[in-house]
């Protein structure tokens, strides 16, 4: 009976140990990224096979771009608020509404140009093939319309 | 008269049976096997469910091939479940980071 219990519990223990071992191994990279200071950037290093120096440059470019992005975000909100006010005040397309919509379109062009500029700079830091992959993916996610859920890099172009 | 008839019939049957000699041979250790089966049936009737399960495990694990198979199945089930769960978790986290990255670079997707 003792031997039976040993086999019974030994089997369960072996299963649990195997589960924990493979789970920890599979998620080790993810956990180390979560512990990094910038997990939203750390995945770029793994995904695009960046060296430490390349990744440091990417972080630098990102930090330089971020205030510009926040400023654009503020201007978009401001412009949207203006359009909403104008739309609420009338039931016809007035010259003011046309002007506000033109302003929003111009702002979108400026934002997209700045984004594209940033993406090109980041892609130039990466190894050439990885840079191409990055550009294809990030353009798919940001500049091309109709995107609902971010796709996995390398899959984006085929999913559309 | 009627009551005697079955007796007479039985008497006739008894005589006939006494003359009958079976030609088939019993398998070796037939008697011992019968007693073993009777003993096992008595044991089984006396066991509770848990005891029966215990006896079943004991009998099953007394065969090394089955014991090894049991451990191997649990081991591979653990490996498979761990890989499947870990892979799913990693994919989910990667998807979240990609979303967060896109939100940090695209003012139109930035959370407000």
mmCIF file of C-alpha atoms in Angstrom:
data_model
loop_
_atom_site.group_PDB
_atom_site.id
_atom_site.type_symbol
_atom_site.label_atom_id
_atom_site.label_comp_id
_atom_site.label_asym_id
_atom_site.label_seq_id
_atom_site.Cartn_x
_atom_site.Cartn_y
_atom_site.Cartn_z
ATOM 1 C CA UNK A 1 0.000 0.000 0.000
ATOM 2 C CA UNK A 2 2.898 2.308 0.822
ATOM 3 C CA UNK A 3 4.352 1.738 -2.631
ATOM 4 C CA UNK A 4 0.980 2.518 -4.205
ATOM 5 C CA UNK A 5 0.780 5.861 -2.406
ATOM 6 C CA UNK A 6 4.347 6.615 -3.416
ATOM 7 C CA UNK A 7 3.565 6.030 -7.090
ATOM 8 C CA UNK A 8 0.238 7.873 -6.889
ATOM 9 C CA UNK A 9 1.653 10.981 -5.217
ATOM 10 C CA UNK A 10 4.968 10.748 -7.082
ATOM 11 C CA UNK A 11 3.102 10.937 -10.397
ATOM 12 C CA UNK A 12 1.116 13.976 -9.293
ATOM 13 C CA UNK A 13 4.275 15.649 -7.983
ATOM 14 C CA UNK A 14 6.095 14.934 -11.249
ATOM 15 C CA UNK A 15 3.231 16.517 -13.190
ATOM 16 C CA UNK A 16 3.221 19.619 -10.974
ATOM 17 C CA UNK A 17 6.990 20.031 -11.157
ATOM 18 C CA UNK A 18 6.924 19.625 -14.943
ATOM 19 C CA UNK A 19 4.132 22.212 -15.218
ATOM 20 C CA UNK A 20 5.905 24.751 -13.009
ATOM 21 C CA UNK A 21 9.270 24.191 -14.705
ATOM 22 C CA UNK A 22 8.056 24.665 -18.254
ATOM 23 C CA UNK A 23 5.746 27.559 -17.286
ATOM 24 C CA UNK A 24 8.550 29.448 -15.564
ATOM 25 C CA UNK A 25 10.903 28.778 -18.447
ATOM 26 C CA UNK A 26 8.376 29.890 -21.091
ATOM 27 C CA UNK A 27 7.519 33.098 -19.235
ATOM 28 C CA UNK A 28 11.040 33.968 -18.048
ATOM 29 C CA UNK A 29 11.678 36.478 -20.856
ATOM 30 C CA UNK A 30 8.315 38.106 -20.269
ATOM 31 C CA UNK A 31 8.946 38.409 -16.519
ATOM 32 C CA UNK A 32 12.360 39.958 -17.032
ATOM 33 C CA UNK A 33 10.802 42.490 -19.416
ATOM 34 C CA UNK A 34 8.065 43.300 -16.927
ATOM 35 C CA UNK A 35 10.725 44.063 -14.354
ATOM 36 C CA UNK A 36 12.507 46.444 -16.710
ATOM 37 C CA UNK A 37 11.848 50.151 -16.322
ATOM 38 C CA UNK A 38 10.282 50.513 -19.794
ATOM 39 C CA UNK A 39 8.430 47.309 -20.673
ATOM 40 C CA UNK A 40 6.574 49.055 -23.531
ATOM 41 C CA UNK A 41 9.989 49.585 -25.176
ATOM 42 C CA UNK A 42 11.823 46.516 -23.859
ATOM 43 C CA UNK A 43 9.809 44.215 -26.112
ATOM 44 C CA UNK A 44 11.293 46.069 -29.151
ATOM 45 C CA UNK A 45 14.742 44.876 -28.144
ATOM 46 C CA UNK A 46 13.669 41.231 -28.170
ATOM 47 C CA UNK A 47 11.337 41.463 -31.147
ATOM 48 C CA UNK A 48 13.793 43.287 -33.435
ATOM 49 C CA UNK A 49 17.001 41.698 -32.093
ATOM 50 C CA UNK A 50 18.556 44.982 -30.988
ATOM 51 C CA UNK A 51 21.932 45.271 -29.320
ATOM 52 C CA UNK A 52 22.195 47.236 -26.070
ATOM 53 C CA UNK A 53 23.591 50.235 -27.971
ATOM 54 C CA UNK A 54 20.812 50.112 -30.571
ATOM 55 C CA UNK A 55 18.184 49.799 -27.879
ATOM 56 C CA UNK A 56 19.648 52.758 -25.973
ATOM 57 C CA UNK A 57 19.372 54.834 -29.170
ATOM 58 C CA UNK A 58 15.755 53.727 -29.648
ATOM 59 C CA UNK A 59 14.955 54.761 -26.071
ATOM 60 C CA UNK A 60 16.670 58.119 -26.643
ATOM 61 C CA UNK A 61 14.664 58.737 -29.830
ATOM 62 C CA UNK A 62 11.467 57.710 -28.083
ATOM 63 C CA UNK A 63 12.117 60.070 -25.175
ATOM 64 C CA UNK A 64 12.838 62.925 -27.574
ATOM 65 C CA UNK A 65 9.657 62.237 -29.540
ATOM 66 C CA UNK A 66 7.321 61.751 -26.596
ATOM 67 C CA UNK A 67 6.891 65.455 -25.589
ATOM 68 C CA UNK A 68 6.078 66.307 -29.226
ATOM 69 C CA UNK A 69 3.529 63.501 -29.280
ATOM 70 C CA UNK A 70 1.942 64.740 -26.034
ATOM 71 C CA UNK A 71 1.742 68.281 -27.458
ATOM 72 C CA UNK A 72 0.057 66.962 -30.624
ATOM 73 C CA UNK A 73 -2.345 65.013 -28.434
ATOM 74 C CA UNK A 74 -3.254 68.235 -26.607
ATOM 75 C CA UNK A 75 -3.820 70.081 -29.903
ATOM 76 C CA UNK A 76 -6.005 67.259 -31.246
ATOM 77 C CA UNK A 77 -8.173 67.370 -28.116
ATOM 78 C CA UNK A 78 -8.432 71.152 -28.423
ATOM 79 C CA UNK A 79 -9.431 70.963 -32.090
ATOM 80 C CA UNK A 80 -11.947 68.190 -31.432
ATOM 81 C CA UNK A 81 -13.506 70.243 -28.636
ATOM 82 C CA UNK A 82 -13.819 73.203 -30.990
ATOM 83 C CA UNK A 83 -15.521 71.056 -33.662
ATOM 84 C CA UNK A 84 -17.933 69.598 -31.127
ATOM 85 C CA UNK A 85 -18.923 73.075 -29.958
ATOM 86 C CA UNK A 86 -19.548 74.240 -33.523
ATOM 87 C CA UNK A 87 -21.540 71.106 -34.384
ATOM 88 C CA UNK A 88 -23.690 71.521 -31.296
ATOM 89 C CA UNK A 89 -24.523 75.125 -32.204
ATOM 90 C CA UNK A 90 -25.967 74.519 -35.668
ATOM 91 C CA UNK A 91 -27.596 71.990 -38.010
ATOM 92 C CA UNK A 92 -25.838 73.113 -41.198
ATOM 93 C CA UNK A 93 -22.278 73.020 -42.521
ATOM 94 C CA UNK A 94 -21.184 76.568 -41.777
ATOM 95 C CA UNK A 95 -17.926 78.149 -42.997
ATOM 96 C CA UNK A 96 -16.660 77.925 -39.390
ATOM 97 C CA UNK A 97 -17.281 74.177 -39.318
ATOM 98 C CA UNK A 98 -15.531 73.751 -42.689
ATOM 99 C CA UNK A 99 -12.598 75.746 -41.352
ATOM 100 C CA UNK A 100 -12.451 73.677 -38.150
ATOM 101 C CA UNK A 101 -12.568 70.418 -40.151
ATOM 102 C CA UNK A 102 -9.790 71.734 -42.406
ATOM 103 C CA UNK A 103 -7.815 72.545 -39.271
ATOM 104 C CA UNK A 104 -8.357 69.000 -37.939
ATOM 105 C CA UNK A 105 -7.245 67.526 -41.265
ATOM 106 C CA UNK A 106 -4.127 69.701 -41.283
ATOM 107 C CA UNK A 107 -3.387 68.686 -37.714
ATOM 108 C CA UNK A 108 -3.732 65.014 -38.651
ATOM 109 C CA UNK A 109 -1.301 65.539 -41.533
ATOM 110 C CA UNK A 110 1.199 67.207 -39.182
ATOM 111 C CA UNK A 111 0.819 64.413 -36.597
ATOM 112 C CA UNK A 112 1.204 61.668 -39.145
ATOM 113 C CA UNK A 113 4.244 63.342 -40.712
ATOM 114 C CA UNK A 114 5.882 63.669 -37.293
ATOM 115 C CA UNK A 115 5.050 60.042 -36.475
ATOM 116 C CA UNK A 116 6.421 58.832 -39.789
ATOM 117 C CA UNK A 117 9.572 60.857 -39.257
ATOM 118 C CA UNK A 118 10.015 59.224 -35.848
ATOM 119 C CA UNK A 119 9.388 55.737 -37.227
ATOM 120 C CA UNK A 120 12.020 56.261 -39.946
ATOM 121 C CA UNK A 121 14.541 57.438 -37.375
ATOM 122 C CA UNK A 122 13.872 54.424 -35.163
ATOM 123 C CA UNK A 123 14.024 51.989 -38.095
ATOM 124 C CA UNK A 124 17.408 53.414 -39.179
ATOM 125 C CA UNK A 125 18.847 52.488 -35.763
ATOM 126 C CA UNK A 126 17.754 48.856 -36.205
ATOM 127 C CA UNK A 127 19.458 46.220 -38.363
ATOM 128 C CA UNK A 128 18.183 46.790 -41.955
ATOM 129 C CA UNK A 129 15.878 43.768 -42.163
ATOM 130 C CA UNK A 130 14.469 44.368 -38.707
ATOM 131 C CA UNK A 131 14.007 48.049 -39.544
ATOM 132 C CA UNK A 132 11.884 47.083 -42.531
ATOM 133 C CA UNK A 133 9.807 44.766 -40.373
ATOM 134 C CA UNK A 134 9.365 47.463 -37.755
ATOM 135 C CA UNK A 135 8.284 50.037 -40.333
ATOM 136 C CA UNK A 136 5.800 47.671 -41.949
ATOM 137 C CA UNK A 137 4.254 46.836 -38.596
ATOM 138 C CA UNK A 138 4.168 50.313 -37.048
ATOM 139 C CA UNK A 139 2.776 51.925 -40.190
ATOM 140 C CA UNK A 140 0.087 49.282 -40.251
ATOM 141 C CA UNK A 141 -0.824 50.079 -36.672
ATOM 142 C CA UNK A 142 -0.825 53.846 -36.902
ATOM 143 C CA UNK A 143 -1.039 55.342 -40.365
ATOM 144 C CA UNK A 144 -3.154 52.866 -42.267
ATOM 145 C CA UNK A 145 -6.867 53.202 -41.561
ATOM 146 C CA UNK A 146 -9.217 50.537 -40.240
ATOM 147 C CA UNK A 147 -6.873 49.079 -37.645
ATOM 148 C CA UNK A 148 -8.775 47.923 -34.579
ATOM 149 C CA UNK A 149 -6.428 45.642 -32.647
ATOM 150 C CA UNK A 150 -2.608 45.799 -32.804
ATOM 151 C CA UNK A 151 -1.271 42.865 -34.773
ATOM 152 C CA UNK A 152 1.870 40.905 -34.153
ATOM 153 C CA UNK A 153 4.974 42.245 -35.976
ATOM 154 C CA UNK A 154 5.493 40.346 -39.206
ATOM 155 C CA UNK A 155 1.833 39.337 -39.409
ATOM 156 C CA UNK A 156 0.241 42.728 -39.924
ATOM 157 C CA UNK A 157 0.691 42.928 -43.683
ATOM 158 C CA UNK A 158 -0.876 39.557 -44.350
ATOM 159 C CA UNK A 159 -3.842 39.989 -42.035
ATOM 160 C CA UNK A 160 -5.357 42.939 -43.825
ATOM 161 C CA UNK B 1 -50.868 -40.078 -5.837
ATOM 162 C CA UNK B 2 -49.987 -36.790 -7.300
ATOM 163 C CA UNK B 3 -47.577 -36.061 -4.483
ATOM 164 C CA UNK B 4 -45.676 -39.276 -5.198
ATOM 165 C CA UNK B 5 -45.188 -38.519 -8.841
ATOM 166 C CA UNK B 6 -42.396 -35.939 -8.466
ATOM 167 C CA UNK B 7 -40.586 -38.254 -6.062
ATOM 168 C CA UNK B 8 -40.799 -41.040 -8.587
ATOM 169 C CA UNK B 9 -39.571 -38.719 -11.284
ATOM 170 C CA UNK B 10 -36.687 -37.566 -9.044
ATOM 171 C CA UNK B 11 -35.821 -41.143 -8.292
ATOM 172 C CA UNK B 12 -35.633 -41.868 -11.975
ATOM 173 C CA UNK B 13 -33.521 -38.795 -12.545
ATOM 174 C CA UNK B 14 -31.231 -39.762 -9.684
ATOM 175 C CA UNK B 15 -30.682 -43.162 -11.148
ATOM 176 C CA UNK B 16 -29.936 -41.678 -14.508
ATOM 177 C CA UNK B 17 -27.484 -39.196 -13.018
ATOM 178 C CA UNK B 18 -25.720 -41.963 -11.125
ATOM 179 C CA UNK B 19 -25.088 -43.750 -14.375
ATOM 180 C CA UNK B 20 -23.703 -40.563 -16.005
ATOM 181 C CA UNK B 21 -19.952 -40.222 -16.083
ATOM 182 C CA UNK B 22 -18.574 -36.925 -17.397
ATOM 183 C CA UNK B 23 -15.988 -37.416 -20.082
ATOM 184 C CA UNK B 24 -14.580 -33.879 -20.110
ATOM 185 C CA UNK B 25 -11.514 -33.257 -17.974
ATOM 186 C CA UNK B 26 -11.402 -30.329 -15.560
ATOM 187 C CA UNK B 27 -8.671 -27.733 -16.084
ATOM 188 C CA UNK B 28 -5.666 -27.997 -13.769
ATOM 189 C CA UNK B 29 -6.209 -26.547 -10.250
ATOM 190 C CA UNK B 30 -9.883 -26.081 -11.015
ATOM 191 C CA UNK B 31 -11.006 -26.535 -7.444
ATOM 192 C CA UNK B 32 -8.449 -24.037 -6.097
ATOM 193 C CA UNK B 33 -9.477 -21.467 -8.694
ATOM 194 C CA UNK B 34 -13.141 -21.834 -7.726
ATOM 195 C CA UNK B 35 -12.341 -21.303 -4.047
ATOM 196 C CA UNK B 36 -10.208 -18.276 -4.930
ATOM 197 C CA UNK B 37 -13.057 -16.729 -6.862
ATOM 198 C CA UNK B 38 -15.456 -17.346 -4.011
ATOM 199 C CA UNK B 39 -12.976 -15.785 -1.586
ATOM 200 C CA UNK B 40 -12.471 -12.726 -3.834
ATOM 201 C CA UNK B 41 -16.213 -12.264 -4.232
ATOM 202 C CA UNK B 42 -16.616 -12.347 -0.439
ATOM 203 C CA UNK B 43 -13.798 -9.790 -0.039
ATOM 204 C CA UNK B 44 -15.266 -7.488 -2.682
ATOM 205 C CA UNK B 45 -18.650 -7.540 -0.995
ATOM 206 C CA UNK B 46 -17.089 -6.561 2.343
ATOM 207 C CA UNK B 47 -14.985 -3.617 0.970
ATOM 208 C CA UNK B 48 -16.095 0.001 1.050
ATOM 209 C CA UNK B 49 -15.768 2.152 -2.073
ATOM 210 C CA UNK B 50 -12.486 3.701 -0.939
ATOM 211 C CA UNK B 51 -11.058 0.341 -0.040
ATOM 212 C CA UNK B 52 -12.087 -0.980 -3.424
ATOM 213 C CA UNK B 53 -10.386 1.975 -5.105
ATOM 214 C CA UNK B 54 -7.305 1.342 -2.986
ATOM 215 C CA UNK B 55 -7.252 -2.311 -3.951
ATOM 216 C CA UNK B 56 -7.682 -1.373 -7.597
ATOM 217 C CA UNK B 57 -4.733 1.053 -7.450
ATOM 218 C CA UNK B 58 -2.651 -1.505 -5.611
ATOM 219 C CA UNK B 59 -3.371 -4.143 -8.208
ATOM 220 C CA UNK B 60 -2.807 -1.677 -11.073
ATOM 221 C CA UNK B 61 0.470 -0.283 -9.738
ATOM 222 C CA UNK B 62 1.780 -3.737 -8.942
ATOM 223 C CA UNK B 63 2.393 -3.943 -12.695
ATOM 224 C CA UNK B 64 5.536 -1.857 -13.379
ATOM 225 C CA UNK B 65 4.505 -0.983 -16.934
ATOM 226 C CA UNK B 66 1.259 0.584 -15.732
ATOM 227 C CA UNK B 67 2.970 2.429 -12.882
ATOM 228 C CA UNK B 68 5.564 3.901 -15.270
ATOM 229 C CA UNK B 69 2.854 4.808 -17.773
ATOM 230 C CA UNK B 70 0.869 6.597 -15.058
ATOM 231 C CA UNK B 71 3.854 8.707 -14.013
ATOM 232 C CA UNK B 72 4.801 9.388 -17.647
ATOM 233 C CA UNK B 73 1.283 10.508 -18.558
ATOM 234 C CA UNK B 74 1.150 12.957 -15.641
ATOM 235 C CA UNK B 75 4.638 14.209 -16.471
ATOM 236 C CA UNK B 76 3.768 14.930 -20.098
ATOM 237 C CA UNK B 77 0.400 16.381 -19.139
ATOM 238 C CA UNK B 78 2.247 18.768 -16.795
ATOM 239 C CA UNK B 79 4.735 19.697 -19.512
ATOM 240 C CA UNK B 80 1.985 20.296 -22.052
ATOM 241 C CA UNK B 81 -0.193 22.329 -19.707
ATOM 242 C CA UNK B 82 2.789 24.408 -18.531
ATOM 243 C CA UNK B 83 3.890 25.165 -22.076
ATOM 244 C CA UNK B 84 0.360 25.980 -23.242
ATOM 245 C CA UNK B 85 -0.346 28.253 -20.278
ATOM 246 C CA UNK B 86 3.085 29.951 -20.417
ATOM 247 C CA UNK B 87 2.891 30.499 -24.162
ATOM 248 C CA UNK B 88 -0.567 32.043 -23.851
ATOM 249 C CA UNK B 89 0.574 34.314 -21.051
ATOM 250 C CA UNK B 90 3.626 35.449 -23.047
ATOM 251 C CA UNK B 91 1.543 36.136 -26.156
ATOM 252 C CA UNK B 92 -0.958 38.112 -24.103
ATOM 253 C CA UNK B 93 1.781 40.192 -22.473
ATOM 254 C CA UNK B 94 3.456 40.844 -25.851
ATOM 255 C CA UNK B 95 0.137 42.009 -27.263
ATOM 256 C CA UNK B 96 -0.327 44.389 -24.320
ATOM 257 C CA UNK B 97 3.164 45.865 -24.789
ATOM 258 C CA UNK B 98 2.595 46.390 -28.500
ATOM 259 C CA UNK B 99 -0.653 48.198 -27.710
ATOM 260 C CA UNK B 100 1.082 50.349 -25.112
ATOM 261 C CA UNK B 101 3.895 51.180 -27.518
ATOM 262 C CA UNK B 102 1.465 52.199 -30.242
ATOM 263 C CA UNK B 103 -0.374 54.348 -27.718
ATOM 264 C CA UNK B 104 2.850 56.124 -26.769
ATOM 265 C CA UNK B 105 3.745 57.028 -30.360
ATOM 266 C CA UNK B 106 0.345 57.739 -31.909
ATOM 267 C CA UNK B 107 -1.484 60.770 -30.491
ATOM 268 C CA UNK B 108 -4.743 59.521 -32.010
ATOM 269 C CA UNK B 109 -4.516 56.286 -30.006
ATOM 270 C CA UNK B 110 -3.125 57.792 -26.812
ATOM 271 C CA UNK B 111 -5.440 57.044 -23.853
ATOM 272 C CA UNK B 112 -7.301 60.134 -22.684
#
